[in-house]
XYZ file of C-alpha atoms in Angstrom:
615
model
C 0.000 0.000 0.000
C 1.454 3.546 -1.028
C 1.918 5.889 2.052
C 1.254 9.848 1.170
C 2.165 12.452 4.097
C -0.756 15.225 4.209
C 1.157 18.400 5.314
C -0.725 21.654 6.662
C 1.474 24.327 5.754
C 0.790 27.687 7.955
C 2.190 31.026 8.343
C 4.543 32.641 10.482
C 4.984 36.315 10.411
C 7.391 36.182 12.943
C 8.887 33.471 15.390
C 6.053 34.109 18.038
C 3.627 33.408 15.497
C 5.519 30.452 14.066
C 5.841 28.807 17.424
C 1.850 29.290 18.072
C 1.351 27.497 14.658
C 3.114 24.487 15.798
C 1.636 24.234 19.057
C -1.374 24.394 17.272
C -1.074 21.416 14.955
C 1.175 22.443 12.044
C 2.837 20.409 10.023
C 4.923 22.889 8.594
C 5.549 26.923 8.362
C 6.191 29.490 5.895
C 8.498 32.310 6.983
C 10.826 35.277 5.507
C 13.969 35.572 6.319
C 15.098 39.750 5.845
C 14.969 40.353 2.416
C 13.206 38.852 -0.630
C 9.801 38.077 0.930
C 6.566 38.660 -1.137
C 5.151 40.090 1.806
C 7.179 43.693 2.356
C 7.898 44.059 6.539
C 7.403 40.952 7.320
C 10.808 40.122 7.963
C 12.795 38.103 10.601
C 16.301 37.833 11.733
C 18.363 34.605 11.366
C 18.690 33.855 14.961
C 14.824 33.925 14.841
C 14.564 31.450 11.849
C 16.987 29.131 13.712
C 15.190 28.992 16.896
C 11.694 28.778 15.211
C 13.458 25.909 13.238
C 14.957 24.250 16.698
C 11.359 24.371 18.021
C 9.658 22.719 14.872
C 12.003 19.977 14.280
C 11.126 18.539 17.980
C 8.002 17.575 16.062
C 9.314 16.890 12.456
C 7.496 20.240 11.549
C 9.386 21.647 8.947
C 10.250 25.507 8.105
C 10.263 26.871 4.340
C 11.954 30.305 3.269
C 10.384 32.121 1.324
C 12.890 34.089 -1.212
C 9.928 34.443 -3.553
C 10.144 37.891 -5.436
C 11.760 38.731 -8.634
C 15.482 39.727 -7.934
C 17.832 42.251 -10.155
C 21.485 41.627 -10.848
C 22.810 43.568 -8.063
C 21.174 41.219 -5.566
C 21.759 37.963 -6.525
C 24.693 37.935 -4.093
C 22.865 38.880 -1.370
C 19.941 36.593 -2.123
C 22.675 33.456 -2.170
C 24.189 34.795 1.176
C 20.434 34.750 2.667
C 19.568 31.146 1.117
C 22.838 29.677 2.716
C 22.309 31.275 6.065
C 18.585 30.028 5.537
C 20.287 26.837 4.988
C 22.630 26.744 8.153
C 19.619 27.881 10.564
C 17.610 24.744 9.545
C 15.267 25.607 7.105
C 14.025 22.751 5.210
C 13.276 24.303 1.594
C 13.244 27.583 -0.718
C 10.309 29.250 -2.428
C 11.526 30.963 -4.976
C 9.849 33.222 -7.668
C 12.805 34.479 -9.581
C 14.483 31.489 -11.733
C 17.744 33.147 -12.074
C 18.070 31.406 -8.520
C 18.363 28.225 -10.035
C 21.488 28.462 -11.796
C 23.549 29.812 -8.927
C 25.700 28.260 -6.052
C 22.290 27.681 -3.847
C 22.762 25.530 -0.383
C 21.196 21.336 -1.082
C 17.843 22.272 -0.748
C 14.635 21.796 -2.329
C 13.333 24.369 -4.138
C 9.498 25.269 -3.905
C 7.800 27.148 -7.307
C 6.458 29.736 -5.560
C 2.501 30.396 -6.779
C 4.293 33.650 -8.250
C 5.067 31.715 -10.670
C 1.708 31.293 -12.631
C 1.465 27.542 -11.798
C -1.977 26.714 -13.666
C -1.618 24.654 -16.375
C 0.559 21.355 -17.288
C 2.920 22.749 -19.322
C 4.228 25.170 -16.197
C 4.655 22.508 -14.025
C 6.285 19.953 -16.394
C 8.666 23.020 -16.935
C 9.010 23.354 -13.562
C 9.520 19.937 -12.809
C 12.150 19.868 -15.854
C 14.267 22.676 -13.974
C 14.700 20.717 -10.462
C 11.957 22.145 -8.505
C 10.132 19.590 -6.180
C 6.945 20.950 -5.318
C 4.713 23.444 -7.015
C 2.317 26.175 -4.998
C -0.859 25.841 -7.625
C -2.887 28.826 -8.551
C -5.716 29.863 -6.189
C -8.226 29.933 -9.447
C -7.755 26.277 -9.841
C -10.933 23.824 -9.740
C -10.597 20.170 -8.291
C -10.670 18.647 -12.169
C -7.850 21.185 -13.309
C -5.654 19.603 -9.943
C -6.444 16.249 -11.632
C -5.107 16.761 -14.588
C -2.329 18.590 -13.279
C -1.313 15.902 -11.423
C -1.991 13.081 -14.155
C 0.961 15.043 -16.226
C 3.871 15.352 -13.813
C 5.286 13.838 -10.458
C 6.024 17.313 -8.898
C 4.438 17.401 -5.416
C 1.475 20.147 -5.419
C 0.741 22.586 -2.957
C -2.250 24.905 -3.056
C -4.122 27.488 -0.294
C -7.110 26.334 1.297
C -8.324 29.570 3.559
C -6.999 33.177 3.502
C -7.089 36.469 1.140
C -7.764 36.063 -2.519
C -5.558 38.249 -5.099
C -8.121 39.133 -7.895
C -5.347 38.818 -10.409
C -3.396 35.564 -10.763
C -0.551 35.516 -8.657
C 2.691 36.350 -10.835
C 0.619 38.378 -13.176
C -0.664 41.470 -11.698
C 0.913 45.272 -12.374
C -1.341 47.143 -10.964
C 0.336 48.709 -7.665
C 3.217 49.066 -9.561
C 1.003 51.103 -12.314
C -0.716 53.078 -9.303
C 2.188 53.317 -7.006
C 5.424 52.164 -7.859
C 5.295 49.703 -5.447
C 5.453 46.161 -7.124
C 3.704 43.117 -5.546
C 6.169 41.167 -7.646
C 9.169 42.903 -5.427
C 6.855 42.064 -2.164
C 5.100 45.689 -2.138
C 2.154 45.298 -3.256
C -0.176 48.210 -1.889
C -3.452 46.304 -2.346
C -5.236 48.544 -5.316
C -7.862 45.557 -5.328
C -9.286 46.606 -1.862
C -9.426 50.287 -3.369
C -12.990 51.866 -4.139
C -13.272 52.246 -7.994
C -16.286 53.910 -9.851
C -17.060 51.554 -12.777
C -17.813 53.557 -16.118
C -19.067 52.662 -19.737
C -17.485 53.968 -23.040
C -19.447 57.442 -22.657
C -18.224 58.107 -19.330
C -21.320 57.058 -17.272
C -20.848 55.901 -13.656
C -22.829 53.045 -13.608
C -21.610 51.495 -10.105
C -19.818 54.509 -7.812
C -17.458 54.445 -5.327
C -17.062 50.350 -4.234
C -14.257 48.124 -3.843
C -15.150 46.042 -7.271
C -11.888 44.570 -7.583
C -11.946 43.000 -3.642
C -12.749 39.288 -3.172
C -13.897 37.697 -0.231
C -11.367 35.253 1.843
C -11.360 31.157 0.807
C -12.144 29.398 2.393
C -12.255 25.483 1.616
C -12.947 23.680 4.726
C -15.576 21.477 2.840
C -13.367 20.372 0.139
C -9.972 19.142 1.846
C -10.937 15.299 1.241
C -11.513 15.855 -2.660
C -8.389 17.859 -2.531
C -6.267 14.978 -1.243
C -8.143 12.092 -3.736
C -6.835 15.300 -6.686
C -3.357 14.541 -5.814
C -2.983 17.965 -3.584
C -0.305 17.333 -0.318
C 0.572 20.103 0.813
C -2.560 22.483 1.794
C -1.438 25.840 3.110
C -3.143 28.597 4.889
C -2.215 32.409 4.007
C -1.822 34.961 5.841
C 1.854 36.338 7.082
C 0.433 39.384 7.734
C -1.963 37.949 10.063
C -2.003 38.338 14.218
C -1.231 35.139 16.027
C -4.804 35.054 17.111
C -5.757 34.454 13.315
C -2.874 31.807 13.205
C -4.116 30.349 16.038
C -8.019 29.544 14.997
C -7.205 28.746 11.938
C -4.549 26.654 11.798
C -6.288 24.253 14.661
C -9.487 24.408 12.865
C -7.722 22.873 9.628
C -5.767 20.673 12.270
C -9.001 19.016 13.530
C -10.121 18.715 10.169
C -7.142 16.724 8.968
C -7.294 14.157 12.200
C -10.648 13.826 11.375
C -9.654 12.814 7.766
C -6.541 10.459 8.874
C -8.155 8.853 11.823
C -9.378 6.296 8.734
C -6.253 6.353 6.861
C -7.417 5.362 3.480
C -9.914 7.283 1.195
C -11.082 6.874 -1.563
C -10.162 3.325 -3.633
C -8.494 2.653 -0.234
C -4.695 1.869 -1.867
C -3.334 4.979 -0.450
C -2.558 5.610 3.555
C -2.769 8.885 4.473
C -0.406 10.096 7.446
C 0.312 13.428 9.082
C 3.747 14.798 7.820
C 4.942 15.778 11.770
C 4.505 14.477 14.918
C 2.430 15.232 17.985
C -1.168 14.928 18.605
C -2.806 18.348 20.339
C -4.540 17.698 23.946
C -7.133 20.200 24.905
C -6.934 23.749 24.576
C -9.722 26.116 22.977
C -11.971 25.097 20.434
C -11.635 27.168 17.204
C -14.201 29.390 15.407
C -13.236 30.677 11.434
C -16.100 33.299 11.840
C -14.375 35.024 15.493
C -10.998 35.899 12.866
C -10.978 38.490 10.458
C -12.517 37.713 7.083
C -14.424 39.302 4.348
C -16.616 36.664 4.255
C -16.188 33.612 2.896
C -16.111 31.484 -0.732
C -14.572 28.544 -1.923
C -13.946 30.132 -5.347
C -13.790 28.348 -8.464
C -12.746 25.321 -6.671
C -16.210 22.935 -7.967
C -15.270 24.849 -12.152
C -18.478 26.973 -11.305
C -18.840 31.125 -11.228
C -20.002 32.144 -8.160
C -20.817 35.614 -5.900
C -16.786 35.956 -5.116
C -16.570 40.305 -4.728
C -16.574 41.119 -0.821
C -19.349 43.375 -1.006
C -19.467 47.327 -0.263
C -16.629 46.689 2.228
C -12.968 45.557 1.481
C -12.620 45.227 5.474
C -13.624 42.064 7.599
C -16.871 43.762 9.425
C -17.325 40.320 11.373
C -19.930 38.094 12.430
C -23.577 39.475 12.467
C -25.038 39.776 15.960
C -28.395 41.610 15.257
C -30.537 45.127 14.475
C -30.414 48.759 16.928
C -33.574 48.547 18.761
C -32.889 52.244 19.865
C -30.451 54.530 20.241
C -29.682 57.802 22.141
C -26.786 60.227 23.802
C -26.384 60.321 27.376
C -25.251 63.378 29.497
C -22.031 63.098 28.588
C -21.868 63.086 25.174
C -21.324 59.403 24.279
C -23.235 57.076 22.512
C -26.446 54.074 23.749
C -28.018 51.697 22.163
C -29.977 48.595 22.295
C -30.009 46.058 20.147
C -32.108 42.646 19.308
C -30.328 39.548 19.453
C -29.727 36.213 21.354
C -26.026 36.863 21.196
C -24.432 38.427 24.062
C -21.676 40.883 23.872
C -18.781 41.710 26.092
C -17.073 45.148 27.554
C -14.312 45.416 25.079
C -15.754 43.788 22.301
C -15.062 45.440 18.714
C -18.543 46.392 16.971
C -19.147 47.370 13.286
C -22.087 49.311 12.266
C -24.032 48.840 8.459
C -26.731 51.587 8.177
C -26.395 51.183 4.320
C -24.076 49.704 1.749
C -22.060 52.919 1.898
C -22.446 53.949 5.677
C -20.464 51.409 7.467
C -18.381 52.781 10.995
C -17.125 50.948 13.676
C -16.654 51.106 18.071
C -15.573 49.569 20.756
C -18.013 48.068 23.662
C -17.158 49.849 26.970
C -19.777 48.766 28.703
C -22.316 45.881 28.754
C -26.030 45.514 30.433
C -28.101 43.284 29.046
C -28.847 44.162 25.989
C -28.052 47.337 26.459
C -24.253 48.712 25.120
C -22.218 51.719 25.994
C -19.533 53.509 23.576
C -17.308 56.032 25.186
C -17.243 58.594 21.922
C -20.136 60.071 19.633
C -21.195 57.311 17.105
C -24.136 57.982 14.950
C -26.147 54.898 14.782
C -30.138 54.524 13.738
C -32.776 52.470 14.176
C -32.312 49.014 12.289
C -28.974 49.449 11.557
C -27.207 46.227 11.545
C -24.515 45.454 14.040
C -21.612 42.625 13.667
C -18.326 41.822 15.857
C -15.389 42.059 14.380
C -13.621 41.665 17.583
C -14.230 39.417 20.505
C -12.754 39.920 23.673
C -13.890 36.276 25.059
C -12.408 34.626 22.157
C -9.606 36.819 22.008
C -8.751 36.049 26.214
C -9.361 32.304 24.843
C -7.345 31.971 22.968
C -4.322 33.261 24.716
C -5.164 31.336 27.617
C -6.507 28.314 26.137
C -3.961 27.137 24.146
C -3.697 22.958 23.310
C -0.310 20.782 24.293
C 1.094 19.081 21.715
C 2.425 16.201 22.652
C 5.082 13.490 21.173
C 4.169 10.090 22.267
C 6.726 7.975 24.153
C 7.044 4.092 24.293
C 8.950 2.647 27.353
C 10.087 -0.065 27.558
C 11.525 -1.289 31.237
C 14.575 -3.962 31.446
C 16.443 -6.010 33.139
C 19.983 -7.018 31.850
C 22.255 -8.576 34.674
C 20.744 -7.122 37.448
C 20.802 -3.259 35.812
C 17.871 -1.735 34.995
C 17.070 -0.187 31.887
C 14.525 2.187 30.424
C 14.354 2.606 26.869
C 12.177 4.794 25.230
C 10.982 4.993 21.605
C 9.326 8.056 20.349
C 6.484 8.189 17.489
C 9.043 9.773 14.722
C 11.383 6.369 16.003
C 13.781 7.931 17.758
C 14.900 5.655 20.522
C 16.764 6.545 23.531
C 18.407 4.129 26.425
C 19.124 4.645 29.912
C 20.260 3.131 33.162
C 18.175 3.662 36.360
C 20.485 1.885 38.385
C 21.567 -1.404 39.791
C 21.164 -3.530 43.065
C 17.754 -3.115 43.825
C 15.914 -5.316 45.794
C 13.069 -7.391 44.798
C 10.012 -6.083 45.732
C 7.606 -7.685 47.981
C 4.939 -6.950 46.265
C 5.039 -7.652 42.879
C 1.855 -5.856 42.083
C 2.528 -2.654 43.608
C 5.973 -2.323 42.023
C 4.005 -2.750 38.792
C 1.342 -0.164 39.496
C 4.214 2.528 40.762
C 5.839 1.701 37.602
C 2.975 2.427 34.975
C 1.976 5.231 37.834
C 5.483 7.509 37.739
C 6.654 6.493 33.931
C 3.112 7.170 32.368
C 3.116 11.397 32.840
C 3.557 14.413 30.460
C 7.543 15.709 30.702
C 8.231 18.467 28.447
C 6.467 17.555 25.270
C 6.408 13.685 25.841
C 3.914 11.884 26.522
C 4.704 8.291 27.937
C 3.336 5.112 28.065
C 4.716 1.934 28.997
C 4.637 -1.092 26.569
C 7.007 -3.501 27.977
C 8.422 -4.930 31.398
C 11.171 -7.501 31.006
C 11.668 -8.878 34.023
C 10.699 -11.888 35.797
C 11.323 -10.464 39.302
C 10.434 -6.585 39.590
C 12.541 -4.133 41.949
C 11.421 -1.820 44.707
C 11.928 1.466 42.762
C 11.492 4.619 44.621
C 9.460 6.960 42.947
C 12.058 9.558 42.489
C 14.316 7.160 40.834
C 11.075 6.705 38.126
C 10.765 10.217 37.581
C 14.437 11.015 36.913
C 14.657 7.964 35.061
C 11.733 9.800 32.883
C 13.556 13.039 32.721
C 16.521 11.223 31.267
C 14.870 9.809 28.380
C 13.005 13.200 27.393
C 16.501 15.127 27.926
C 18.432 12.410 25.649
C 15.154 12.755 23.026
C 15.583 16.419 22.837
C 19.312 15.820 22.250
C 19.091 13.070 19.256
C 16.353 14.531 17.805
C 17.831 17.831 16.511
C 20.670 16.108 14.469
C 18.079 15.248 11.958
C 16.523 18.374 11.379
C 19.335 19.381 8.776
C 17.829 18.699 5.092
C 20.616 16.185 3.511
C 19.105 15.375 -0.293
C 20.341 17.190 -2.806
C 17.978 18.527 -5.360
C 16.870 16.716 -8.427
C 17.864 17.851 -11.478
C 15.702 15.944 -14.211
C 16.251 17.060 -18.136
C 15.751 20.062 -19.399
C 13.199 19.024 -21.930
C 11.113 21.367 -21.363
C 11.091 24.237 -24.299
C 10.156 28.029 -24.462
C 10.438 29.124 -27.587
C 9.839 32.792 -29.417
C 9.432 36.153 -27.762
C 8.892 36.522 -23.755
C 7.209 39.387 -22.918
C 7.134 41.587 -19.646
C 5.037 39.151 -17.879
C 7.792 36.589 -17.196
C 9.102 38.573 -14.941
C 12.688 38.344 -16.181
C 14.470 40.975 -14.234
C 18.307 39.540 -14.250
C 20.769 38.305 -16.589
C 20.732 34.643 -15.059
C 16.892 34.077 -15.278
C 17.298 35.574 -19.001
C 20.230 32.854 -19.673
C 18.421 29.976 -18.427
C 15.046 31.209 -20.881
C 17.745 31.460 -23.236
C 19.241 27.943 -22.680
C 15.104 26.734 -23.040
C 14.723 28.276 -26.716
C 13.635 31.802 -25.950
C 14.792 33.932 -29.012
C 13.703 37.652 -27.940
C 13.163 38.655 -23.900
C 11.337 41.897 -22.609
C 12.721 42.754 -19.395
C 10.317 42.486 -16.353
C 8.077 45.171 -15.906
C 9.413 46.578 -13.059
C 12.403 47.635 -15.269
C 10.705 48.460 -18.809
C 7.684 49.969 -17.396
C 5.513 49.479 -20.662
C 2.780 51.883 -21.305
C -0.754 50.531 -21.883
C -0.385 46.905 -21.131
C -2.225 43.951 -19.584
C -1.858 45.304 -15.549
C -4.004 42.406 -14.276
C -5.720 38.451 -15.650
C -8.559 37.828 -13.457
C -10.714 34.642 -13.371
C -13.248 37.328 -11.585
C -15.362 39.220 -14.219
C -17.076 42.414 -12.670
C -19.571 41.805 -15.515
C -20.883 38.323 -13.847
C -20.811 39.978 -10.915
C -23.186 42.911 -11.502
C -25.427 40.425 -13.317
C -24.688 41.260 -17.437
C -22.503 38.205 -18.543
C -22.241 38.493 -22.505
C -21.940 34.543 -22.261
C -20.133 34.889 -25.301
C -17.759 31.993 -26.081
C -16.735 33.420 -29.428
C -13.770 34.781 -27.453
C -14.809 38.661 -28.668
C -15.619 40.845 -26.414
C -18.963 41.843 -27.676
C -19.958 44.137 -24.730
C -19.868 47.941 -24.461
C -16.569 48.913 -23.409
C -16.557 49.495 -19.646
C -13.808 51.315 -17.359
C -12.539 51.469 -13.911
C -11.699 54.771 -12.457
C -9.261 55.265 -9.439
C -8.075 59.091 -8.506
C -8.702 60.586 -11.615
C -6.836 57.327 -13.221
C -8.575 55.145 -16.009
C -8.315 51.522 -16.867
C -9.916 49.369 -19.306
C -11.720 46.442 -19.052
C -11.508 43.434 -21.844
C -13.164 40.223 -21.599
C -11.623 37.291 -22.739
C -14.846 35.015 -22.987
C -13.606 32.059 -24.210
C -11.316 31.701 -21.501
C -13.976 33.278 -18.796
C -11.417 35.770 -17.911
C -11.360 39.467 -17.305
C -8.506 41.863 -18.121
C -7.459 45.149 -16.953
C -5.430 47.402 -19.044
C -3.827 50.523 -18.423
């Protein structure tokens, strides 16, 4: 029977965060190291990376860099410096955008395609597989049969998001910050145009939708779909969000945690020739009991994930507003200025709690709860609510005290096994990743008089939680037991978790090199800007695959009216006129998007189902 490890992949802004992650159930981690991380200021130090790496391998959690940005000439130094160091701290892979890494003097590690690089058809990931990498981060946009076919044409291990913030543009391929701002989301600066408010305007300048965040997409969220994920070849199912609080790392990751042990408490699925295991160690105990809608979201979709067009935009709001809790009964000022009201639901609230108020689509303002009675709520500052306005939480201060107090153990099961050889007595102790450890407790003990009660203090002291063991005992081998004091059980239990934590961290260090298959794999003709070719090594390689004629990335040519942004989300399905024209013409009036005084143009590629935003 084929074994397949199922790996939840989280993030970890920082070390704090990374460590919370673990202790919450993941399998791995996604982390920047100080440069070169698609997320701008989310940075950590080395020293950081190599404890957070020290603290993951206890539980064969692994730790991935990400280096994923494009990188120009003058950097490529530093970028090899920060890969090596990445390297020497522990890390356990690479994701890389920029394939002018792959040619250079990198440390023996995998590399990771990071979704950067446009990973949705076949042909990407046979090229990627071609060049050496070993996994692929798929496309967000990508429906369960597209993963099947995917992984019917190559061997490369697949990776794809399964909660978090949707880009409206596939990953790799949008220009619009760096358009707007300068700042490029393929350099990690990305300053989030798609959760601006546009006015949307036809070919005669019309407003026809004012002043709404039409290019923002609510969070995914695919909690329903991880089982026909896995049976689509998918191992590797990560979680976004490195920009997210360590509350939100938290929730989620033990949500998706729970999810997977409910899915690999029965091993097999589907035609039942595949066994499904966890790719750490450690099973949680206790702790809080998560809730996706307590986090921040934008509500929630599970995007083209079933091939079907659904309601994806967030709404009037680009924020998270929360969960709903009910309608403003009343409302009034009180003598010193500051705001009452009551409201109508069977959900309490809390003093502290963050509220969000909806009057209309575009009247939407927020408070904190100072004060609680009944149903009765306090604000300390003027806040202009009405009757019937709708009130959610974006914050609660319950969940929020949960989960800092709550948190689970996670704990690596321990075998023990006690022995006798010659009259010395042994303890050896086997832990779930098979490490096994041996100890002497001592010699010259003398038999105990009752044989049952040495037993039970045995079992008793050996059978307790030290550090992150948890022991049990499977074997006595003896045919005459000692009388053990108690302290001598609990050192002897000590011993073995110290000499764990010592043997375990000498196999954290990745040894494989990485696979080079053939470079079959041909690009032929003229590349243009959005291959994101922005150094002489990544235009070499291209070179070396057939590629005649290269435009330099875009963040060096800066072309003028050019594709900014591809889109599986049309803002004509959205607002309800689909042409449903498969001719591949764009048959519609021509419609616009208008930003600041700036003006970009929409094209539909209907064939395809895609929009496009020039400009």
């Amino acid at each position: 029977m084929q074994v397949t490890t199922l790996e939840l992949l989280a993030p970890a802004g920082n070390k704090d965060i990374g460590i919370a992650a673990i202790d919450c159930g993941a399998d791995a981690l996604y982390i920047a190291g100080s440069s070169f991380g698609a997320r701008y200021g989310v940075g950590n130090s080395l020293g950081d990376i190599d404890s957070l790496c020290n603290y993951a391998h206890k539980f064969g959690s692994k730790v991935y860099l990400t280096l994923n940005t494009i990188i120009f000439d003058n950097e490529i130094g530093k970028a090899i410096s920060l890969a090596w160091k990445a390297y020497e701290a522990g890390c356990d892979a690479l994701i890389i955008q920029d394939f002018g890494l792959i040619d250079v003097e990198l440390p023996p590690i995998p590399l990771f395609a990071s979704t950067q690089t446009n990973n949705r058809d076949v042909q990407q990931l046979k090229l990627l597989e071609s060049l050496g990498f070993s996994r692929a981060i798929l496309a967000r946009e990508l429906s369960i049969e597209q993963i099947k076919n995917i992984r019917k044409g190559t061997a490369i291990e697949l990776e794809s998001f399964i909660h978090g913030a949707l880009c409206v543009s596939y990953s790799g391929q949008c220009y619009l910050s760096a358009r707007l701002t300068g700042r490029s989301a393929n350099r990690g600066e990305c300053a989030q145009p798609c959760r601006s408010n546009y006015n949307l305007l036809d070919g005669n300048g019309n407003v026809l939708v004012k002043n709404r965040p039409l290019l923002s997409l609510k969070d995914l969220n695919l909690s329903d779909y991880i089982e026909e994920m896995i049976l689509a070849g998918v191992t590797s199912f990560k979680i976004e969000g490195r920009l997210k609080n360590i509350s939100y790392v938290k929730n989620i990751v033990r949500h998706y945690r729970g999810l997977f042990d409910n899915i690999l408490e029965h091993g097999t699925l589907g035609d039942k020739e595949t066994q499904y295991r966890p790719a750490s160690f450690g099973k949680l105990y206790g702790g809080f009991s998560p809730r996706t809608d307590l986090t921040f979201n934008r509500g929630y979709t599970h995007f083209f994930i079933e091939g079907e067009r659904g309601k994806w935009q967030s709404g009037h709001s680009a924020k998270g507003i929360g969960e709903y809790i009910g309608e403003v009964v009343e409302s009034w000022r009180d003598n010193h200025g500051c705001t009452v009201f009551e409201y109508k639901s069977d959900i309490s609230l809390e003093n502290g709690d963050g509220l969000c108020f909806v009057e209309s689509p575009n009247k939407i303002s927020g408070a904190r709860a100072s004060k609680i009675i009944g149903n009765k709520v306090f604000i300390n500052e003027a806040v202009d609510i009405q009757e019937k306005t709708k009130i959610y939480r974006n914050y609660s201060i319950g969940f929020e005290k949960e989960l800092k107090n709550n948190m689970p153990k996670r704990l690596l099961k321990v075998g023990v096994c006690f022995e006798d050889i010659n009259g010395e007595y042994f303890l050896e102790g086997e832990c779930e990743d098979e490490t096994v450890v041996k100890i002497s407790i001592g010699a010259n003990f003398e038999v105990a008089d009752n044989q049952e009660k040495a037993k039970e203090t045995i079992y008793k002291q050996l059978e307790k939680v030290t550090d992150c063991y948890i022991f049990e005992v499977r074997e006595i081998r003896t045919e005459k037991l000692p009388f053990l004091p108690v302290s001598v059980l609990n050192q002897g239990r000590r011993d073995i978790a110290t000499q764990l934590q010592r043997t375990r961290p000498e196999k954290r260090r990745v040894k494989e090199l990485r696979s080079y298959a053939k470079r079959d794999a041909r690009i032929g003709g003229r590349l243009s800007y959005r291959y994101n070719i922005a150094n002489s090594y990544a235009s070499n390689l291209y070179k070396s695959l057939g590629a005649e004629e290269i435009e330099p990335a875009f963040e060096i040519s800066n072309p003028s009216e050019v594709e900014l942004m591809r889109c599986k989300y049309c803002i004509r399905y959205e607002l309800g006129f689909c042409m449903k024209n498969h001719s591949g013409e764009d048959s519609g009036l021509p419609l616009y998007l208008e930003n600041n005084g700036r003006t970009f143009k929409l094209v539909f590629d209907c064939r395809n189902c895609e929009m496009i935003i020039f400009g």
